[in-house]
Short mmCIF file of C-alpha atoms in Angstrom, two decimals:
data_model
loop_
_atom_site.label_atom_id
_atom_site.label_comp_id
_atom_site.label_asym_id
_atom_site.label_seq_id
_atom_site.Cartn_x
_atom_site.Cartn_y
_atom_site.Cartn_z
CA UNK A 1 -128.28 -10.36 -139.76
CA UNK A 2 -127.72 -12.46 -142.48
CA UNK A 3 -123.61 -11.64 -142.61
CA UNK A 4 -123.53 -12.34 -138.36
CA UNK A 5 -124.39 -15.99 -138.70
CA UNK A 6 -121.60 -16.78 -141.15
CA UNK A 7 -119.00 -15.08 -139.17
CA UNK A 8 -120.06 -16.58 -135.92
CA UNK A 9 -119.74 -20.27 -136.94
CA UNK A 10 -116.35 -19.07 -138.59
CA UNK A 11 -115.73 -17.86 -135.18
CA UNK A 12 -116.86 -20.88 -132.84
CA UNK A 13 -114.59 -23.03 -135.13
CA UNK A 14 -111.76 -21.26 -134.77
CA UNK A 15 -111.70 -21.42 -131.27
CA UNK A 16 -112.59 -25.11 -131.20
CA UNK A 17 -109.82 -25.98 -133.26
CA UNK A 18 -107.04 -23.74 -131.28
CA UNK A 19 -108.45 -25.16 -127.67
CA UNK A 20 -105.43 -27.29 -126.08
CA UNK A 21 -106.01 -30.94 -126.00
CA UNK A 22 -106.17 -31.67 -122.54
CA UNK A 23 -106.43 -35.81 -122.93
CA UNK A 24 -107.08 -37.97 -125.45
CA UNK A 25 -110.41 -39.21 -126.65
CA UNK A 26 -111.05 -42.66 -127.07
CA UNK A 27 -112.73 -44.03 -130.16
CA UNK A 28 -114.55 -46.89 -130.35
CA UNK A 29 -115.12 -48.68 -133.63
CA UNK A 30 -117.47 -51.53 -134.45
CA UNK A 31 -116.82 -53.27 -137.66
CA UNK A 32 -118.35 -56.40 -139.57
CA UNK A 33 -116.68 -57.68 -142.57
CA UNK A 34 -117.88 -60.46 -144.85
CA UNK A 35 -121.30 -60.50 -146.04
CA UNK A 36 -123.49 -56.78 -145.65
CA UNK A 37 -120.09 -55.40 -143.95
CA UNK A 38 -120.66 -52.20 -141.63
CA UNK A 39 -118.59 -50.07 -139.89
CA UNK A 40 -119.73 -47.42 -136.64
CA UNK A 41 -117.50 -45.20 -134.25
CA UNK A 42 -118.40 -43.63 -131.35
CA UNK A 43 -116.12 -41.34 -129.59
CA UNK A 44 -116.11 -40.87 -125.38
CA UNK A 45 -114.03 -38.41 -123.54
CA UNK A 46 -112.22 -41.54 -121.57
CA UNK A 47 -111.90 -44.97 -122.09
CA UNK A 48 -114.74 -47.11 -120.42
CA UNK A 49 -113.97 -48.98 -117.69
CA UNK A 50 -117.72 -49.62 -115.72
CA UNK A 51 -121.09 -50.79 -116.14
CA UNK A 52 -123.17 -48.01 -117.86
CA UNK A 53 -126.41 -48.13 -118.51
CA UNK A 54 -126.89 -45.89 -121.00
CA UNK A 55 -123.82 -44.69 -123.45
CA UNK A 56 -126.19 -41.55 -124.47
CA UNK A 57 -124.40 -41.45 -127.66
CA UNK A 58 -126.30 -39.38 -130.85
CA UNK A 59 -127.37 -42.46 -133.37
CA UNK A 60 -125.29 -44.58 -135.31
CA UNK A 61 -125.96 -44.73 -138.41
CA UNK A 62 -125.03 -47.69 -141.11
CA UNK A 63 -126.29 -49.07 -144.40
CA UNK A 64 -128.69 -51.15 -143.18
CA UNK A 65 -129.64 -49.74 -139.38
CA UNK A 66 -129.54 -46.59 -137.23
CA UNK A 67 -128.66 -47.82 -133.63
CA UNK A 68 -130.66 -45.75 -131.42
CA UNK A 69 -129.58 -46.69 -127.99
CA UNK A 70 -126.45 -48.11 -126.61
CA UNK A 71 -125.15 -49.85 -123.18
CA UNK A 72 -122.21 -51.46 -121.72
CA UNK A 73 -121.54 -54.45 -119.04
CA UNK A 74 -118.44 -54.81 -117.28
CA UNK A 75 -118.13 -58.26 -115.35
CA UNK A 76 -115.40 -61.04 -116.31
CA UNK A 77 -116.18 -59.47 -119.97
CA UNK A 78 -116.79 -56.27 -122.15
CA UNK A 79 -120.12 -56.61 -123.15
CA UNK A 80 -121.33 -53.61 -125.62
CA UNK A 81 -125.39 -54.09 -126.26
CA UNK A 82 -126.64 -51.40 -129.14
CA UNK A 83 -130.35 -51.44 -130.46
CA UNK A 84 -132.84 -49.81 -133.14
CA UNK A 85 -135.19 -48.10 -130.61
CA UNK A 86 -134.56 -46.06 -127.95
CA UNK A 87 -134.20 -47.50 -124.53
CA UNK A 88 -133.59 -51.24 -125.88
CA UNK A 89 -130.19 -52.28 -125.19
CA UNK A 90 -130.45 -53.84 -122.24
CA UNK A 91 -127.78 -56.37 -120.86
CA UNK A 92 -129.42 -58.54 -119.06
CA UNK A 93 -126.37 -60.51 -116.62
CA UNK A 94 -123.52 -61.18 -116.10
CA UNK A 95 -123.12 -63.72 -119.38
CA UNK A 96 -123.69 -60.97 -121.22
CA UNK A 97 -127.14 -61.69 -121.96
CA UNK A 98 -129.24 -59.41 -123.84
CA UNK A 99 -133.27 -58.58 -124.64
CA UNK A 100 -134.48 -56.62 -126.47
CA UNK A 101 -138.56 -55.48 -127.58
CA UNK A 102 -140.37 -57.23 -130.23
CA UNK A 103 -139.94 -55.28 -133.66
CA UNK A 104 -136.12 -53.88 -132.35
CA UNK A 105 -133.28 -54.98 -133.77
CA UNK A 106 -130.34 -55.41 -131.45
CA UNK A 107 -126.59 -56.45 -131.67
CA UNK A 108 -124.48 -57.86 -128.63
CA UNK A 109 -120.09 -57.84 -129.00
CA UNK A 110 -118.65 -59.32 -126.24
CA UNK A 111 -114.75 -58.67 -125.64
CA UNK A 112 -112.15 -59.58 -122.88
CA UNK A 113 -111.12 -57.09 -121.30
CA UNK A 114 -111.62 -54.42 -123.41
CA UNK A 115 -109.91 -51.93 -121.10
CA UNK A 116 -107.29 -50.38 -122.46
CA UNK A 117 -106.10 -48.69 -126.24
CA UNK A 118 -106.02 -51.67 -128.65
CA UNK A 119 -107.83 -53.38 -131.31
CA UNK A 120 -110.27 -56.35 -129.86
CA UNK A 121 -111.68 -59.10 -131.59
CA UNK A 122 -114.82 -60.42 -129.88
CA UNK A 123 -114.93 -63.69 -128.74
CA UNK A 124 -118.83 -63.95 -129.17
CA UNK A 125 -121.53 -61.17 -130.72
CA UNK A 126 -125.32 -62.08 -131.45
CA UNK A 127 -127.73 -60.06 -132.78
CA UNK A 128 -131.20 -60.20 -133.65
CA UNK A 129 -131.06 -60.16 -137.17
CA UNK A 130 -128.46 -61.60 -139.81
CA UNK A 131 -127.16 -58.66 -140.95
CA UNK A 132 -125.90 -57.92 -137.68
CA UNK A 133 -123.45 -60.45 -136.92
#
């Protein structure tokens, strides 16, 4: 038993890596330079192009927080909401207004049309605690 468990990961990878790309993924990367710099990537199948409610993405994890739950906004702007606990990032209009729980940290990066492959710089972010902006 203990020599099938090896040779079936060696297995699964194998096939993983030969599988034809059908499309490209698109990554997402959230970055903060300056003072207690961070960096986080997420990667979807397709770029995002509506309102969803829930990224259901696995945490992300910096120095200084794990972001736990993760939404997006589409109106006149991208607006990506990300927070500590789960089911906290919460947009709350169309101004890209956020709330979060008391004791949650929480981190708002709004972006102008953020719909296409490119690098964005947001034209306003907030977050709930200094280290996050």
């Amino acid at each position: 038993m203990r020599r099938f468990v090896p040779m079936a990961c060696i297995v699964a990878l194998a096939l993983f890596a030969s599988a034809p790309r059908l499309h490209a993924d698109a990554v997402y990367t959230f970055s903060r330079i300056g003072s207690n710099p961070y960096t986080f990537s997420f990667t979807l199948p397709t770029i995002l192009t509506s309102t969803t409610p829930d990224l259901e993405l696995p945490p992300l994890v910096t120095p200084f927080f794990v972001l736990r739950d993760s939404a997006l906004f589409v109106g006149e702007s991208y607006c990506f909401s990300f927070a500590t606990g789960s089911g906290d990032a919460r947009v709350t209009d169309s101004n890209c207004g956020y709330s979060i729980p008391s004791g949650a940290l929480g981190l708002i990066a709004v972006f102008s049309n953020a719909n296409a492959p490119g690098t964005y710089l947001p034209f306003a972010s907030s977050g709930s605690h200094s280290d996050l902006t």
